[in-house]
């Protein structure tokens, strides 16, 4: 019998807002939360109310003035998490990652260097990857273990795996896991352009995640941070149980490749199902970044693994864009909300042939990043 690990609380900040009510209202609105930059690119930015909170956070302490936006978003999301309850901090660990890291400050400091300006003494400490979890720990007065990592777009999902490992080993009693991403910077957007991944759409529905018949890539970037509080066991306060998890990687053809049938996803989903002792699940929140090959490869993998027992399929990137390393935790949050409300949130680009069961009990979440690092997690409702 596996020792259960549960999600006690989850919180995020994004274009949907920062409260559970705002997020659920946003998901039910069936709207895309994009805005167009002066460059003509669609992006997903945090709400104006959340932006005010982040700016106030920057003024909270003199030390916070020099922190990167990724770190500030992580701190704000973690504060919101603790506003949901008085969670124990004894033997509490933190693992918050990021795919791109300190995009805003790194680009600023590098520009200063190229222009011959004196380099700030804050350049190195504020652009290291370990800067995120350590400052979150400082903000909530935590003296436990703090870990940062980057596994590209599956970063948040790998933080869940790390949290599970620490809890099962009893090296910690609870773990804050998640990721933070602030990629809406000129150089980061230019990188996606260079890869020919970015959407060229002229309308608000710019990210066609799960429109499998599309002929062009339609990725749109978004910013935000999302955190979950994991603990051993199941209590009356638990939101969902992690029933299964799996992970896998595959051989690359090039740096951003994925095989035609997403071999890594096939293995991660099969391993998650085996761990949970499930044959299928009620629904899957797909990674589906809005790219032609990425979306179709994941769908092929799902078809191969589930066959005639195909679950309901959805995604949230058509609403929020791709938040890189944080995207997996936003998908987990959507899964938790669907289980809590017993309501499936549809993707307008895909018509499910299966009907919603009377009770939504299990949801699988997929994530994969450059390097072919796939993770699949199955949540079960309480």
JSON list of N, CA and C in Angstrom, two decimals, residues 3 6 15 30 45 67 104 106 112 123 131 162-163 178 180 234 250 252 265 279 287 305 308 314 328 340 343 356 365:
[
{"chain": "A", "resi": 3, "resn": "UNK", "atom": "N", "xyz": [2.05, 5.01, 0.51]},
{"chain": "A", "resi": 3, "resn": "UNK", "atom": "CA", "xyz": [1.76, 6.07, 1.47]},
{"chain": "A", "resi": 3, "resn": "UNK", "atom": "C", "xyz": [1.17, 7.25, 0.71]},
{"chain": "A", "resi": 6, "resn": "UNK", "atom": "N", "xyz": [-0.97, 14.16, -0.31]},
{"chain": "A", "resi": 6, "resn": "UNK", "atom": "CA", "xyz": [-2.11, 14.97, -0.71]},
{"chain": "A", "resi": 6, "resn": "UNK", "atom": "C", "xyz": [-1.72, 16.43, -0.91]},
{"chain": "A", "resi": 15, "resn": "UNK", "atom": "N", "xyz": [-3.04, 35.78, -15.38]},
{"chain": "A", "resi": 15, "resn": "UNK", "atom": "CA", "xyz": [-4.01, 36.66, -16.04]},
{"chain": "A", "resi": 15, "resn": "UNK", "atom": "C", "xyz": [-5.44, 36.40, -15.55]},
{"chain": "A", "resi": 30, "resn": "UNK", "atom": "N", "xyz": [-14.82, 31.02, -20.45]},
{"chain": "A", "resi": 30, "resn": "UNK", "atom": "CA", "xyz": [-14.47, 30.51, -21.78]},
{"chain": "A", "resi": 30, "resn": "UNK", "atom": "C", "xyz": [-13.84, 31.60, -22.64]},
{"chain": "A", "resi": 45, "resn": "UNK", "atom": "N", "xyz": [-0.60, 38.46, -19.31]},
{"chain": "A", "resi": 45, "resn": "UNK", "atom": "CA", "xyz": [0.04, 39.14, -18.20]},
{"chain": "A", "resi": 45, "resn": "UNK", "atom": "C", "xyz": [-0.83, 39.03, -16.94]},
{"chain": "A", "resi": 67, "resn": "UNK", "atom": "N", "xyz": [15.19, 42.41, -6.49]},
{"chain": "A", "resi": 67, "resn": "UNK", "atom": "CA", "xyz": [14.85, 41.05, -6.89]},
{"chain": "A", "resi": 67, "resn": "UNK", "atom": "C", "xyz": [14.24, 41.02, -8.28]},
{"chain": "A", "resi": 104, "resn": "UNK", "atom": "N", "xyz": [14.15, 39.15, -16.69]},
{"chain": "A", "resi": 104, "resn": "UNK", "atom": "CA", "xyz": [14.11, 40.62, -16.67]},
{"chain": "A", "resi": 104, "resn": "UNK", "atom": "C", "xyz": [15.45, 41.22, -16.26]},
{"chain": "A", "resi": 106, "resn": "UNK", "atom": "N", "xyz": [18.44, 39.68, -15.92]},
{"chain": "A", "resi": 106, "resn": "UNK", "atom": "CA", "xyz": [19.58, 39.22, -16.71]},
{"chain": "A", "resi": 106, "resn": "UNK", "atom": "C", "xyz": [19.71, 40.03, -17.99]},
{"chain": "A", "resi": 112, "resn": "UNK", "atom": "N", "xyz": [23.38, 46.50, -19.84]},
{"chain": "A", "resi": 112, "resn": "UNK", "atom": "CA", "xyz": [24.28, 47.48, -19.20]},
{"chain": "A", "resi": 112, "resn": "UNK", "atom": "C", "xyz": [25.75, 47.16, -19.50]},
{"chain": "A", "resi": 123, "resn": "UNK", "atom": "N", "xyz": [24.14, 41.88, -9.59]},
{"chain": "A", "resi": 123, "resn": "UNK", "atom": "CA", "xyz": [23.97, 41.11, -10.81]},
{"chain": "A", "resi": 123, "resn": "UNK", "atom": "C", "xyz": [23.99, 39.60, -10.58]},
{"chain": "A", "resi": 131, "resn": "UNK", "atom": "N", "xyz": [17.93, 31.74, -6.44]},
{"chain": "A", "resi": 131, "resn": "UNK", "atom": "CA", "xyz": [17.41, 32.98, -5.89]},
{"chain": "A", "resi": 131, "resn": "UNK", "atom": "C", "xyz": [15.93, 32.90, -5.54]},
{"chain": "A", "resi": 162, "resn": "UNK", "atom": "N", "xyz": [9.80, 15.84, -6.71]},
{"chain": "A", "resi": 162, "resn": "UNK", "atom": "CA", "xyz": [10.80, 16.04, -5.64]},
{"chain": "A", "resi": 162, "resn": "UNK", "atom": "C", "xyz": [10.11, 16.11, -4.28]},
{"chain": "A", "resi": 163, "resn": "UNK", "atom": "N", "xyz": [8.99, 16.83, -4.21]},
{"chain": "A", "resi": 163, "resn": "UNK", "atom": "CA", "xyz": [8.26, 16.93, -2.95]},
{"chain": "A", "resi": 163, "resn": "UNK", "atom": "C", "xyz": [7.79, 15.58, -2.47]},
{"chain": "A", "resi": 178, "resn": "UNK", "atom": "N", "xyz": [6.36, 24.19, -6.76]},
{"chain": "A", "resi": 178, "resn": "UNK", "atom": "CA", "xyz": [5.80, 25.04, -7.80]},
{"chain": "A", "resi": 178, "resn": "UNK", "atom": "C", "xyz": [6.85, 25.63, -8.70]},
{"chain": "A", "resi": 180, "resn": "UNK", "atom": "N", "xyz": [7.83, 29.58, -11.04]},
{"chain": "A", "resi": 180, "resn": "UNK", "atom": "CA", "xyz": [7.53, 30.97, -11.35]},
{"chain": "A", "resi": 180, "resn": "UNK", "atom": "C", "xyz": [8.18, 31.33, -12.68]},
{"chain": "A", "resi": 234, "resn": "UNK", "atom": "N", "xyz": [-3.91, 11.94, 4.27]},
{"chain": "A", "resi": 234, "resn": "UNK", "atom": "CA", "xyz": [-5.12, 12.61, 3.80]},
{"chain": "A", "resi": 234, "resn": "UNK", "atom": "C", "xyz": [-5.92, 13.08, 5.01]},
{"chain": "A", "resi": 250, "resn": "UNK", "atom": "N", "xyz": [13.11, 10.92, -23.65]},
{"chain": "A", "resi": 250, "resn": "UNK", "atom": "CA", "xyz": [13.31, 10.21, -24.91]},
{"chain": "A", "resi": 250, "resn": "UNK", "atom": "C", "xyz": [14.52, 10.76, -25.66]},
{"chain": "A", "resi": 252, "resn": "UNK", "atom": "N", "xyz": [16.63, 12.57, -28.35]},
{"chain": "A", "resi": 252, "resn": "UNK", "atom": "CA", "xyz": [16.36, 13.78, -29.12]},
{"chain": "A", "resi": 252, "resn": "UNK", "atom": "C", "xyz": [16.91, 13.70, -30.54]},
{"chain": "A", "resi": 265, "resn": "UNK", "atom": "N", "xyz": [5.84, 10.66, -23.29]},
{"chain": "A", "resi": 265, "resn": "UNK", "atom": "CA", "xyz": [4.51, 10.75, -22.69]},
{"chain": "A", "resi": 265, "resn": "UNK", "atom": "C", "xyz": [3.85, 9.37, -22.54]},
{"chain": "A", "resi": 279, "resn": "UNK", "atom": "N", "xyz": [-6.77, 1.68, -14.86]},
{"chain": "A", "resi": 279, "resn": "UNK", "atom": "CA", "xyz": [-6.75, 1.38, -16.28]},
{"chain": "A", "resi": 279, "resn": "UNK", "atom": "C", "xyz": [-6.93, 2.65, -17.10]},
{"chain": "A", "resi": 287, "resn": "UNK", "atom": "N", "xyz": [-0.63, 18.98, -21.90]},
{"chain": "A", "resi": 287, "resn": "UNK", "atom": "CA", "xyz": [0.41, 20.02, -21.98]},
{"chain": "A", "resi": 287, "resn": "UNK", "atom": "C", "xyz": [0.09, 20.95, -23.15]},
{"chain": "A", "resi": 305, "resn": "UNK", "atom": "N", "xyz": [-2.02, 4.97, -25.56]},
{"chain": "A", "resi": 305, "resn": "UNK", "atom": "CA", "xyz": [-2.08, 4.48, -24.18]},
{"chain": "A", "resi": 305, "resn": "UNK", "atom": "C", "xyz": [-3.51, 4.11, -23.77]},
{"chain": "A", "resi": 308, "resn": "UNK", "atom": "N", "xyz": [-9.64, 2.77, -26.65]},
{"chain": "A", "resi": 308, "resn": "UNK", "atom": "CA", "xyz": [-11.08, 3.02, -26.61]},
{"chain": "A", "resi": 308, "resn": "UNK", "atom": "C", "xyz": [-11.54, 3.60, -25.28]},
{"chain": "A", "resi": 314, "resn": "UNK", "atom": "N", "xyz": [-8.61, 18.22, -22.20]},
{"chain": "A", "resi": 314, "resn": "UNK", "atom": "CA", "xyz": [-8.68, 19.68, -22.17]},
{"chain": "A", "resi": 314, "resn": "UNK", "atom": "C", "xyz": [-7.29, 20.26, -21.96]},
{"chain": "A", "resi": 328, "resn": "UNK", "atom": "N", "xyz": [2.81, 23.52, -15.74]},
{"chain": "A", "resi": 328, "resn": "UNK", "atom": "CA", "xyz": [2.31, 22.27, -15.17]},
{"chain": "A", "resi": 328, "resn": "UNK", "atom": "C", "xyz": [1.51, 22.49, -13.90]},
{"chain": "A", "resi": 340, "resn": "UNK", "atom": "N", "xyz": [-13.00, 19.59, -7.42]},
{"chain": "A", "resi": 340, "resn": "UNK", "atom": "CA", "xyz": [-13.76, 20.22, -6.33]},
{"chain": "A", "resi": 340, "resn": "UNK", "atom": "C", "xyz": [-15.17, 20.59, -6.77]},
{"chain": "A", "resi": 343, "resn": "UNK", "atom": "N", "xyz": [-16.90, 19.66, -12.24]},
{"chain": "A", "resi": 343, "resn": "UNK", "atom": "CA", "xyz": [-17.24, 20.26, -13.54]},
{"chain": "A", "resi": 343, "resn": "UNK", "atom": "C", "xyz": [-16.02, 20.22, -14.45]},
{"chain": "A", "resi": 356, "resn": "UNK", "atom": "N", "xyz": [-19.25, 13.57, -19.74]},
{"chain": "A", "resi": 356, "resn": "UNK", "atom": "CA", "xyz": [-18.76, 13.70, -18.37]},
{"chain": "A", "resi": 356, "resn": "UNK", "atom": "C", "xyz": [-19.46, 12.69, -17.48]},
{"chain": "A", "resi": 365, "resn": "UNK", "atom": "N", "xyz": [-2.57, 14.96, -15.31]},
{"chain": "A", "resi": 365, "resn": "UNK", "atom": "CA", "xyz": [-1.97, 16.19, -15.81]},
{"chain": "A", "resi": 365, "resn": "UNK", "atom": "C", "xyz": [-0.66, 15.83, -16.48]}
]
